Coordinates of C-alpha atoms and ligand atoms in Angstrom, one line a residue:
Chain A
X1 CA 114.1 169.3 72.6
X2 CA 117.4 171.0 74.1
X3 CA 116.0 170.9 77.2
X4 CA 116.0 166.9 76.5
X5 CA 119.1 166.3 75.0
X6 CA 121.2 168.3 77.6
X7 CA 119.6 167.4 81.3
X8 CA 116.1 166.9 80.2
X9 CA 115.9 163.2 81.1
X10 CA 117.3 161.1 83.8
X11 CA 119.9 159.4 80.9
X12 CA 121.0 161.9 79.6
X13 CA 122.0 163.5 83.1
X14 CA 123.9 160.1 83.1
X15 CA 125.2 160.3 79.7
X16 CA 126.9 163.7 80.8
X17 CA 128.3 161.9 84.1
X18 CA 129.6 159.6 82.2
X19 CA 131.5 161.5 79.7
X20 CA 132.3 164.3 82.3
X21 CA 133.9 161.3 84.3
X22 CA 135.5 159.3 81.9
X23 CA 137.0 163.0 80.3
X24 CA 138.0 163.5 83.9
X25 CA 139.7 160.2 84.3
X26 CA 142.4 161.2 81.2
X27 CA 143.2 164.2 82.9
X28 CA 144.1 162.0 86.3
X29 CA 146.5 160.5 83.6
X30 CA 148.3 163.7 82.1
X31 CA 148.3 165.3 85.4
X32 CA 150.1 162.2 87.3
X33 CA 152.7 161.9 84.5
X34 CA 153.5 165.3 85.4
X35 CA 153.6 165.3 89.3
X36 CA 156.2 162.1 88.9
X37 CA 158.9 164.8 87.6
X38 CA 159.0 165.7 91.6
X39 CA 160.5 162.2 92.5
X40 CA 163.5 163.8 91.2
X41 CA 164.2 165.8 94.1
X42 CA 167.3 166.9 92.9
X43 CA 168.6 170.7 91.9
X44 CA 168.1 169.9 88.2
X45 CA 164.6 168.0 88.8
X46 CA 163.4 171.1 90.4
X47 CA 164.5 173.5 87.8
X48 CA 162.8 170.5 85.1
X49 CA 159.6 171.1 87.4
X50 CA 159.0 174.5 87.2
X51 CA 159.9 174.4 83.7
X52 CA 157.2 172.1 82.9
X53 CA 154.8 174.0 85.5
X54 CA 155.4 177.0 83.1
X55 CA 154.4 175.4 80.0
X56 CA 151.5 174.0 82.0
X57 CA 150.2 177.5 82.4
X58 CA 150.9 179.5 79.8
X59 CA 150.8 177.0 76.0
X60 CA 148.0 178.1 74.7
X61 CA 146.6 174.8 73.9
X62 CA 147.5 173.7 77.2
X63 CA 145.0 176.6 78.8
X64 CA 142.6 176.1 76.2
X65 CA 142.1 172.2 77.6
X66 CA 142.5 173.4 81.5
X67 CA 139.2 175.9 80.7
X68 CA 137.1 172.3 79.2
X69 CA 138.7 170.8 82.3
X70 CA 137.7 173.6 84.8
X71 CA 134.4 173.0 82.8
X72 CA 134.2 169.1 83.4
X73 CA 135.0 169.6 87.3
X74 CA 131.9 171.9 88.2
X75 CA 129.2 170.2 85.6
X76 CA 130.1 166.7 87.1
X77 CA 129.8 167.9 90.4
X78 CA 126.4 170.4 89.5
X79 CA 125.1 167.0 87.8
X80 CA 125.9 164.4 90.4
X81 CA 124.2 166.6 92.8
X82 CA 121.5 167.2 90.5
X83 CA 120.9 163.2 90.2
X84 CA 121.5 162.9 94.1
X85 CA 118.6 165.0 95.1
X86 CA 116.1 163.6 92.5
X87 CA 117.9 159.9 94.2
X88 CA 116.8 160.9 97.6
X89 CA 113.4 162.1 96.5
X90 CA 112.5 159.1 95.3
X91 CA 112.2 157.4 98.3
X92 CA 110.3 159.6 100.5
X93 CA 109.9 156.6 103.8
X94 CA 113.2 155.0 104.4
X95 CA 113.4 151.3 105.2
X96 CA 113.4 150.3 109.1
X97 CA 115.8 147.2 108.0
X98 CA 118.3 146.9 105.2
X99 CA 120.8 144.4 104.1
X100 CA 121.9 146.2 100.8
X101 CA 125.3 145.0 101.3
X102 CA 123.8 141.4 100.1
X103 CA 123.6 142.8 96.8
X104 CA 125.7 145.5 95.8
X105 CA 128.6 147.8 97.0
X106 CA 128.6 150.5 99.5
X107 CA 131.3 152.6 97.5
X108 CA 128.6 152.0 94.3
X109 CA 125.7 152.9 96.5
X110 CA 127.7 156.7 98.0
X111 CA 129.1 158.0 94.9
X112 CA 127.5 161.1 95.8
X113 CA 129.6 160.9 99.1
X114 CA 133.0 160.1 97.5
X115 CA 132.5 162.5 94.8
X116 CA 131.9 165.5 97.7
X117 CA 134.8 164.2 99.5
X118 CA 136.8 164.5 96.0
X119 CA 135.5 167.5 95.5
X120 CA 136.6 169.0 98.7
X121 CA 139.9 167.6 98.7
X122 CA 140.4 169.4 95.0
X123 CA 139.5 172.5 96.6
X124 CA 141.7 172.5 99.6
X125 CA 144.5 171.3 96.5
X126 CA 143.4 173.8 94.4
X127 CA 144.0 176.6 96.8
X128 CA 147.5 175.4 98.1
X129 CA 148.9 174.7 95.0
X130 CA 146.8 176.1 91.5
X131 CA 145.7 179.6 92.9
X132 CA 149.4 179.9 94.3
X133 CA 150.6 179.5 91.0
X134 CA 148.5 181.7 89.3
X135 CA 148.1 185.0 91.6
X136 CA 150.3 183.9 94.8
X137 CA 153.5 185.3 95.6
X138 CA 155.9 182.8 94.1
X139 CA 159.6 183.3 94.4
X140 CA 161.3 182.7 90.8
X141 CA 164.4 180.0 90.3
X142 CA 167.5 180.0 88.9
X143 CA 165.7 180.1 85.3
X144 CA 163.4 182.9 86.8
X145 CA 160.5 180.6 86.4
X146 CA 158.3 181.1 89.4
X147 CA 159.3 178.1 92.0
X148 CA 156.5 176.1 92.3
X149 CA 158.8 173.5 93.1
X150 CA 159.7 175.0 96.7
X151 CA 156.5 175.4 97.3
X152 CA 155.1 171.6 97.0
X153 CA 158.2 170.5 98.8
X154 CA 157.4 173.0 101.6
X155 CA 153.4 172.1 102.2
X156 CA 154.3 168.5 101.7
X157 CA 156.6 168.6 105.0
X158 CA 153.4 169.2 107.2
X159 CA 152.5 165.4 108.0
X160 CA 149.0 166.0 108.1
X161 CA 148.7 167.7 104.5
X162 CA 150.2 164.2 103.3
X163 CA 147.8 162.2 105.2
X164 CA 144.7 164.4 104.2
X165 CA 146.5 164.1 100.3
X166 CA 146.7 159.7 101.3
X167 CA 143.6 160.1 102.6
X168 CA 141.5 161.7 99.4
X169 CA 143.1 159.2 97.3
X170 CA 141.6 156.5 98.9
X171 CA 138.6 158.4 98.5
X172 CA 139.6 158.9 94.6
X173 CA 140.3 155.0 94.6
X174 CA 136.7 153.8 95.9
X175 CA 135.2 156.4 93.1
X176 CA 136.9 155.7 90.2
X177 CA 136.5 151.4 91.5
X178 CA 132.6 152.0 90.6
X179 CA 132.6 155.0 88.6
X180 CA 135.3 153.6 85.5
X181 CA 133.2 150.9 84.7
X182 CA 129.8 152.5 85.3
X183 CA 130.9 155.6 82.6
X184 CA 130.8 152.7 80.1
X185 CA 127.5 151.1 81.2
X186 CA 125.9 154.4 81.4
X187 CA 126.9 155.2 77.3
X188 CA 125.1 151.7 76.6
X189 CA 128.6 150.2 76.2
X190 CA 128.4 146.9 77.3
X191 CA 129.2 143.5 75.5
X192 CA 129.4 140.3 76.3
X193 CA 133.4 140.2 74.9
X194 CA 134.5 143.9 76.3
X195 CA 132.8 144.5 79.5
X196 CA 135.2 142.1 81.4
X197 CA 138.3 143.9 79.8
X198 CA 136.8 147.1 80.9
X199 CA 135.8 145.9 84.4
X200 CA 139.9 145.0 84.7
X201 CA 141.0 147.9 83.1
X202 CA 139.0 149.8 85.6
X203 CA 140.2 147.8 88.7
X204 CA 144.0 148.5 87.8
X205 CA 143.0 152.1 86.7
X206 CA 141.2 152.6 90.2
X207 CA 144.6 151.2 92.2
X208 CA 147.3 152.2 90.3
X209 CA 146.4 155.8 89.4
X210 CA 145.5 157.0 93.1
X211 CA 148.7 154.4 94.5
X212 CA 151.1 156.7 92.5
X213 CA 149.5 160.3 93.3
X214 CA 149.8 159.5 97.3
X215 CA 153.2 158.0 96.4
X216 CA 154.7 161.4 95.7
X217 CA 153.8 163.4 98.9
X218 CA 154.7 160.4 101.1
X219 CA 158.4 160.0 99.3
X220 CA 158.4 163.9 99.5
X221 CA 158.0 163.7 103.2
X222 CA 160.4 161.0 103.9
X223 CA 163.0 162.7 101.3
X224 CA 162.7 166.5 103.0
Chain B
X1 CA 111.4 118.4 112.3
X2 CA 110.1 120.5 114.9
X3 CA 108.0 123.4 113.9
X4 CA 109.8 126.6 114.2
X5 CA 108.7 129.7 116.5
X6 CA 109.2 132.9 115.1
X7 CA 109.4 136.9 116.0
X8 CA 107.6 138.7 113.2
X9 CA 108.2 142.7 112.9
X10 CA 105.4 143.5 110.5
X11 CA 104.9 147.6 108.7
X12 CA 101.3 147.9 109.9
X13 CA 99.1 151.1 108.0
X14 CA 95.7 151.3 107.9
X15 CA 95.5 153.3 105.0
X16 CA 97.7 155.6 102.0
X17 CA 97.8 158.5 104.4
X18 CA 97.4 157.0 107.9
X19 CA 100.9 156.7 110.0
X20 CA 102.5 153.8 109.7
X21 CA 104.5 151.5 112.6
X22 CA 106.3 148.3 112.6
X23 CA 104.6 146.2 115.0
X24 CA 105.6 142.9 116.6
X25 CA 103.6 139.1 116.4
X26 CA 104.9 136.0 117.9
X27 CA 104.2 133.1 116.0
X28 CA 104.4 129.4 116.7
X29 CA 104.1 126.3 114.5
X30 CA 105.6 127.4 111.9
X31 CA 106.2 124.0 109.5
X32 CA 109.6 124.7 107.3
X33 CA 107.0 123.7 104.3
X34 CA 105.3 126.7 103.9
X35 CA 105.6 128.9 102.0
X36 CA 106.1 132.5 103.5
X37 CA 102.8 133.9 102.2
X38 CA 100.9 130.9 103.5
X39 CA 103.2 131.8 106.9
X40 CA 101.4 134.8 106.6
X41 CA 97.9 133.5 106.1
X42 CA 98.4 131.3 109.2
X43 CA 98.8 134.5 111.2
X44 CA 95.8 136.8 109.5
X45 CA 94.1 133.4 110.5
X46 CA 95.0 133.7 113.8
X47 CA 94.4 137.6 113.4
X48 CA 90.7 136.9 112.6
X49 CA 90.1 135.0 115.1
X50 CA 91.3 137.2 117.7
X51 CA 88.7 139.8 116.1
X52 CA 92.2 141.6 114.5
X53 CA 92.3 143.6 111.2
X54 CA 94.1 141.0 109.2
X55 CA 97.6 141.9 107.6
X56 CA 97.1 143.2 104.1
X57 CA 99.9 141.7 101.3
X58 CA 99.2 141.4 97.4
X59 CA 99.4 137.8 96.2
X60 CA 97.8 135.5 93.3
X61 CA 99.5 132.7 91.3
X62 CA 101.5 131.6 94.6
X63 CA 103.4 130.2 91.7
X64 CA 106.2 133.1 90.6
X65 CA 104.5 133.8 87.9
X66 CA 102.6 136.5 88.2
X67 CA 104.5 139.7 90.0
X68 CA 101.9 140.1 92.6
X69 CA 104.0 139.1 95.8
X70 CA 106.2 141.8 97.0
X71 CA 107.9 142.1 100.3
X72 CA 110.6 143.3 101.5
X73 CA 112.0 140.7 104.5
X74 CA 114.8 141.1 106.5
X75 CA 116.0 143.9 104.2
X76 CA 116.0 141.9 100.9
X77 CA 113.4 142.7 98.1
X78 CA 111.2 138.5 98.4
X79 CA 113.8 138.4 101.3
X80 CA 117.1 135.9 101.3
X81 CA 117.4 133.3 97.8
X82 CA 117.4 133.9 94.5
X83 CA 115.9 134.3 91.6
X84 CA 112.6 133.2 93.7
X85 CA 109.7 135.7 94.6
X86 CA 107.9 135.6 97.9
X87 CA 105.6 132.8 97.2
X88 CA 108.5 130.8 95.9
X89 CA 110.2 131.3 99.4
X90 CA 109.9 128.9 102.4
X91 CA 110.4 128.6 105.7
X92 CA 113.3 126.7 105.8
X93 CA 115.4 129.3 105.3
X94 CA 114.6 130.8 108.3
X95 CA 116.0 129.3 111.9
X96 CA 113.6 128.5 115.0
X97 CA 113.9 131.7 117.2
X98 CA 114.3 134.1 114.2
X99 CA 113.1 137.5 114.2
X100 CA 111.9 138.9 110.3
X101 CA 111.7 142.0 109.6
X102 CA 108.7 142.6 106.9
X103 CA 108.4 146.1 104.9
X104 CA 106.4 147.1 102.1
X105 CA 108.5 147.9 98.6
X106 CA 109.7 151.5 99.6
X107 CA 109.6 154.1 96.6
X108 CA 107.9 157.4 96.2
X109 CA 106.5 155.9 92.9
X110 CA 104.7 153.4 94.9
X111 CA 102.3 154.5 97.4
X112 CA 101.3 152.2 100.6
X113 CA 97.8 151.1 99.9
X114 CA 97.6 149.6 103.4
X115 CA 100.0 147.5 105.4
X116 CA 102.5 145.5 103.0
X117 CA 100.5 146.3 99.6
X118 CA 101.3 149.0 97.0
X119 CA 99.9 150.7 94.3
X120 CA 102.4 149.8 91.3
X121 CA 100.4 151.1 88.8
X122 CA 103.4 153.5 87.4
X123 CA 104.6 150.4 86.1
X124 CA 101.4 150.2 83.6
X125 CA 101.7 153.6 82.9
X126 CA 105.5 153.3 81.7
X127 CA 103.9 150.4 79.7
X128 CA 101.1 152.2 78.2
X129 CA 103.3 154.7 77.3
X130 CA 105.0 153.0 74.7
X131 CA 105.6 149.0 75.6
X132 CA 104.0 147.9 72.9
X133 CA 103.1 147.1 69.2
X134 CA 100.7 148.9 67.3
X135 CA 99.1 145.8 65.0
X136 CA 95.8 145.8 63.4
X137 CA 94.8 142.2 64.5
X138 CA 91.4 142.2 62.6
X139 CA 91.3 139.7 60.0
X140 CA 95.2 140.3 58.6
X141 CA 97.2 137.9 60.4
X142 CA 100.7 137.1 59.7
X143 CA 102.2 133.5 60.1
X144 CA 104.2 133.8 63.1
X145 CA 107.2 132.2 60.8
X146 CA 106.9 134.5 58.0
X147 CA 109.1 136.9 60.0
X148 CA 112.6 135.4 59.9
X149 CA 114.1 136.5 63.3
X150 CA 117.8 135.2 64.7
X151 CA 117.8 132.3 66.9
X152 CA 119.9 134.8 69.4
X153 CA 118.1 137.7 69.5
X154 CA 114.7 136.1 70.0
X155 CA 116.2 134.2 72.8
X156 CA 117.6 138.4 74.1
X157 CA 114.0 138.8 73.5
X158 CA 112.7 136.2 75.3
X159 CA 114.8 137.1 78.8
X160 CA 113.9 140.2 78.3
X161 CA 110.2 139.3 78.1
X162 CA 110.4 137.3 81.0
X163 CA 110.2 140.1 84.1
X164 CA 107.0 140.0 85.6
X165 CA 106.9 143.6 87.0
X166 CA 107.3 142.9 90.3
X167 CA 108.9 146.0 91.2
X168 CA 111.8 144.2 93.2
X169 CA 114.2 146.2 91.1
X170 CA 112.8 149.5 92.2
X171 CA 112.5 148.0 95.9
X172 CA 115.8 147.3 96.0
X173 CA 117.5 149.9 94.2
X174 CA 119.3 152.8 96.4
X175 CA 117.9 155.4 94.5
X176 CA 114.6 153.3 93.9
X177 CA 115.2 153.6 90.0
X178 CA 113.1 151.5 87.6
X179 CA 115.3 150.8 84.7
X180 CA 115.5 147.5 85.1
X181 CA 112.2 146.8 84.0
X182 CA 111.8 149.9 81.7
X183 CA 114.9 148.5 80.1
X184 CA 113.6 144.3 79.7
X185 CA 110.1 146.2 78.3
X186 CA 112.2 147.9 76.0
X187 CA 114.5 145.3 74.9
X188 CA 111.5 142.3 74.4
X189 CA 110.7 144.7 71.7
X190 CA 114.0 146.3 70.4
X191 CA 115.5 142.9 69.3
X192 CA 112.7 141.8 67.6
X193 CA 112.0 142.9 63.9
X194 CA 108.1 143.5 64.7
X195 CA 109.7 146.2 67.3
X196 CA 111.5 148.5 65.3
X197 CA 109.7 150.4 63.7
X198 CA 107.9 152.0 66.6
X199 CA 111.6 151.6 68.7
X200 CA 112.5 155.7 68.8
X201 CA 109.0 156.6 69.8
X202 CA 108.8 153.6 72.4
X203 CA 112.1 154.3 73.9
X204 CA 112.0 157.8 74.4
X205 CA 108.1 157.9 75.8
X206 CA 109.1 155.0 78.1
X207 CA 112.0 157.0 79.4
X208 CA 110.0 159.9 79.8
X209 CA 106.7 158.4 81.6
X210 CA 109.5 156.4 84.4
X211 CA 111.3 160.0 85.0
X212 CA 107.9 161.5 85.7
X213 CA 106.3 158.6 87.6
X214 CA 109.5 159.9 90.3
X215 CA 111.3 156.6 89.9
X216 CA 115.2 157.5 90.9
X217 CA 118.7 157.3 88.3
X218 CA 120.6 154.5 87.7
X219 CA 124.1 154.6 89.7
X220 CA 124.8 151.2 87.9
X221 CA 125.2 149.6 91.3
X222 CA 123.9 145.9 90.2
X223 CA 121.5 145.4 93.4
X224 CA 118.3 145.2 90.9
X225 CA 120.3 142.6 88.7
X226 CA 120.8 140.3 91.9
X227 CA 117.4 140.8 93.6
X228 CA 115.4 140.3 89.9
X229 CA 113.4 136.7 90.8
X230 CA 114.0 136.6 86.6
X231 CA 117.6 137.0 86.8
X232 CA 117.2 140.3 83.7
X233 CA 120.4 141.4 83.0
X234 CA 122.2 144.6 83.2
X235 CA 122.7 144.3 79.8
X236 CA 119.3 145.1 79.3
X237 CA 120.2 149.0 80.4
X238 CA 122.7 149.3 78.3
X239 CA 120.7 148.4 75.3
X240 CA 118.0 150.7 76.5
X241 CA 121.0 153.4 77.2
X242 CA 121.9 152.7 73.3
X243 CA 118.5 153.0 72.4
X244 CA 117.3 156.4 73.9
X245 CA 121.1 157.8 72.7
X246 CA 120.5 157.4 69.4
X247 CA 117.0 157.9 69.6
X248 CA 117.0 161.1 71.3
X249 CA 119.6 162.1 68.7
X250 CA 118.2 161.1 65.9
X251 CA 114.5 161.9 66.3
X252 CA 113.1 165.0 64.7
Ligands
HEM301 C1 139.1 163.5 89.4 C2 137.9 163.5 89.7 C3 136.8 162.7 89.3 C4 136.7 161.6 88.4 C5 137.8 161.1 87.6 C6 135.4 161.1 88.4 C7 134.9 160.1 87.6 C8 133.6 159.6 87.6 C9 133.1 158.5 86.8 C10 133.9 157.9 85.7 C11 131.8 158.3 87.1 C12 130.9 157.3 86.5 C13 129.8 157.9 85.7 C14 128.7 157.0 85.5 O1 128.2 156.3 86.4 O2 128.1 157.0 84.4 C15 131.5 159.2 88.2 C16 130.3 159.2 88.8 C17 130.0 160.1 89.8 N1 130.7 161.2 90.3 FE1 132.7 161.5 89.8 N2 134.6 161.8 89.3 C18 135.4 162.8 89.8 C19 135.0 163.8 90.7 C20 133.8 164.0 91.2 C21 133.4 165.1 92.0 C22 134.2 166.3 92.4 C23 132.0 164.9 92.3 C24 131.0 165.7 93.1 C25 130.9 166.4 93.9 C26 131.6 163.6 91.7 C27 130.4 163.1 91.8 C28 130.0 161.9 91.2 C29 128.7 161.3 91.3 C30 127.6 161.7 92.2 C31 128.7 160.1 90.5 C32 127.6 159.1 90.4 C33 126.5 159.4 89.6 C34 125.5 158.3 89.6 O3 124.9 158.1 90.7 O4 125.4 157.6 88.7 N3 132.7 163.1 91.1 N4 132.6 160.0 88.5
SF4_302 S1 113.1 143.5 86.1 FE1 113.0 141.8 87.5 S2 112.7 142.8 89.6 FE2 112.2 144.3 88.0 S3 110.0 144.2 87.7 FE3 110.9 142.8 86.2 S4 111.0 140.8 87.2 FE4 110.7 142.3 88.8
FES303 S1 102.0 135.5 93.9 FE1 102.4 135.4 91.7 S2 104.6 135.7 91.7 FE2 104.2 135.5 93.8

């Protein structure tokens, strides 16, 4: 039985992507009303900054959410890869000729793909900015909060960091363009009234959220 | 009109566990009337004659009725159209000069039989695992209108009741996943009041037969949807996601 209700069955493996992804996508929210703050580039905007990125790391409630987030990360990616294989397995001979473009969308068809490629970006990201934070040797401000600030302006002045950051948003984009709408269809959400409201919402989600992320190392780099 | 000439690129096997090979037959005369199961008859014809093994492909009502045809031509599960199976496909969709490709249905869960035929017997199996209700039929009939049952929802029903179990949806799928047909089996029952009471049990032995027949996930992509020859809806998945949700947490 609770080998059934967790990853027992092929829906429920979905149910868990689906929450996983959808828990993900308010996180994408909180986190890029944060990162705006560093459009301010100004003294006082930086000071604002690591002020926030303090509270981001040590409220308690704050760490508590982090740890279900940390959580989310690794069982969506352990799941989707779980799904993946069992995917591939089930079709042992490949087909000589295909036209599955006539019928569906490539970004739909390589979730698996864009979610590796997310997951490899949030590594790289995780190391340059989240483990520098936590055990790194970060210099403090004027506050004596340590200046993460400094060091997000200073990685965002190599060009190629920015593209590789404009680059995984794309990537971001074409997931969350399949996956927002799927998470719903996946719960068994789907009504004739709702799902075309939810297939908007997810559109704008897909484009807006990923448009303002890469918007902040590219001002960064023109603003250094 | 001129009769076309065409290249055909045919999957040729001469058995489940013999090696298989696309191989290549001209073929000439080809009237944009046919049908492209009776194109393939003229050419087994011509096969015969030449003392050839004949091309093997499942096929009965020629009608669409039936689920028999499968085919996968020129990478499309009953190739290019719509809501149309391969015996409901003809020739003049296809140009003079054309080459077609022609594949069996490609999924783990159905094993080559020989040539373009599968075995797509997981599809009873899924059925006999719970697409059905248990009745006594001896002697204790109901009147079919005794059972008051919403214009709407018998209609649901109805769509629902209407795939044929082809086994496009699995063809077609990336992942070769069957829900689209587990879900319409589920959901010609699940809207109906004759359906409930056995609707846990159904739902969650259905689920569990198509996971271990190997059938892949659903990614939600929408190719099954758009190759169906019955045009079942997505919607159908979701109720069937519903369905084994509440079943699987509410069952004891
Ligand atoms: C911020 C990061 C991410 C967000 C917001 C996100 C969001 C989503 C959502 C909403 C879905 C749809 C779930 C469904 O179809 O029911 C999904 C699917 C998927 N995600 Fe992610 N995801 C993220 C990162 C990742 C990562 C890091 C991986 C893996 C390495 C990944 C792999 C997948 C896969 C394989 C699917 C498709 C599963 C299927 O075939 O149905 N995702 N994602
Ligand atoms: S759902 Fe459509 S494609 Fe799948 S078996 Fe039924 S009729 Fe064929
Ligand atoms: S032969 Fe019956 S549906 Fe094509």
């Amino acid at each position: 039985m609770a080998r059934s209700a967790l990853l027992g069955s092929s829906l429920a493996k979905k149910y868990w992507m689906a929450l996983t992804g959808l828990f993900l996508c308010t996180f994408l929210i909180a986190h890029l009303a944060g990162n705006l703050q560093l459009l301010d580039m100004s003294p006082e905007g930086q000071l604002k900054f690591n002020a926030y990125a303090k509270f981001m790391t040590t409220f308690p409630l704050v760490k508590l959410v982090s740890y279900v987030l940390y959580a989310s990360i690794l069982f969506h990616a352990f799941d989707g890869f779980l799904l993946a294989v069992q995917n591939r397995k089930a079709r042992p001979v490949k087909y000589a000729h295909e036209k599955a473009g006539a019928n569906s969308t490539w970004y739909g068809r390589q979730m698996a793909l864009l979610g590796t490629l997310v997951l490899v970006f949030l590594i790289i990201h995780m190391k340059t900015f989240w483990y520098e934070m936590h055990w790194g040797e970060l210099g403090l401000d004027v506050d004596g909060n340590k200046d993460l600030y400094t060091l997000v302006a200073t990685v965002f002045t190599q060009w190629w960091y920015v593209a590789l950051y404009v680059m995984s948003m794309l990537v971001l984009a074409y997931h969350l363009l399949h996956g927002f709408q799927s998470a719903f269809q996946s719960l068994g959400l789907n009504h004739p009234r709702y799902t075309p409201v939810i297939k908007n919402v997810g559109v704008f989600f897909a484009v807006i959220v990923p448009v303002f992320f890469a918007l902040i190392p590219v001002w960064m780099f023109i603003n250094a | 009109m001129r009769n076309m000439k065409l290249t055909l690129k045919i999957w040729r096997q001469s058995g489940p566990n013999a090696k298989g090979e696309m191989k290549t037959y001209p073929v000439n005369d080809v009237s944009e009337d046919m049908s492209f199961l009776e194109m393939l008859d003229v050419l087994n014809d011509d096969l015969v004659r030449k003392g050839e093994e004949p091309i093997a492909f499942d096929h009965d009502c020629r009608e669409g009725i039936c689920g028999s045809c499968s085919l996968f031509i020129n990478g499309e599960a009953h190739g290019p159209g719509r809501m149309i199976t391969t015996c409901q496909l003809h020739m003049r969709k296809f140009k003079d000069g054309d080459t077609i490709h022609v594949e069996p249905w490609r999924s783990g869960a159905f094993p080559v039989i020989k040539d373009l035929a599968v075995d797509r017997s997981a599809f009873d199996r899924i059925q006999a695992a719970g697409g059905f209700v248990s009745v006594n039929t001896s002697g204790n009939l109901v009147d079919g209108n005794a059972v008051p049952i919403p214009k709407d929802d018998a209609d649901t029903a109805f769509d629902a009741a209407t795939c044929i179990g082809c086994g496009a949806c699995v063809a077609t799928c990336v992942n070769s996943s069957a829900m689209l047909f587990v879900a319409a089996k589920v959901s010609q029952f699940a809207l109906l009041p004759q359906g409930k009471p056995e609707a846990k049990r159904r739902v969650l032995a259905m689920v569990e037969q198509m996971d271990k027949e190997g059938f892949g996930n659903c990614s939600n992509t929408g190719a099954c949807e758009v190759e169906c020859p019955k045009g079942i809806s997505l919607e159908h998945i979701a109720r069937m996601n519903r369905e084994y949700l509440t079943a699987s947490a509410t069952k004891d």
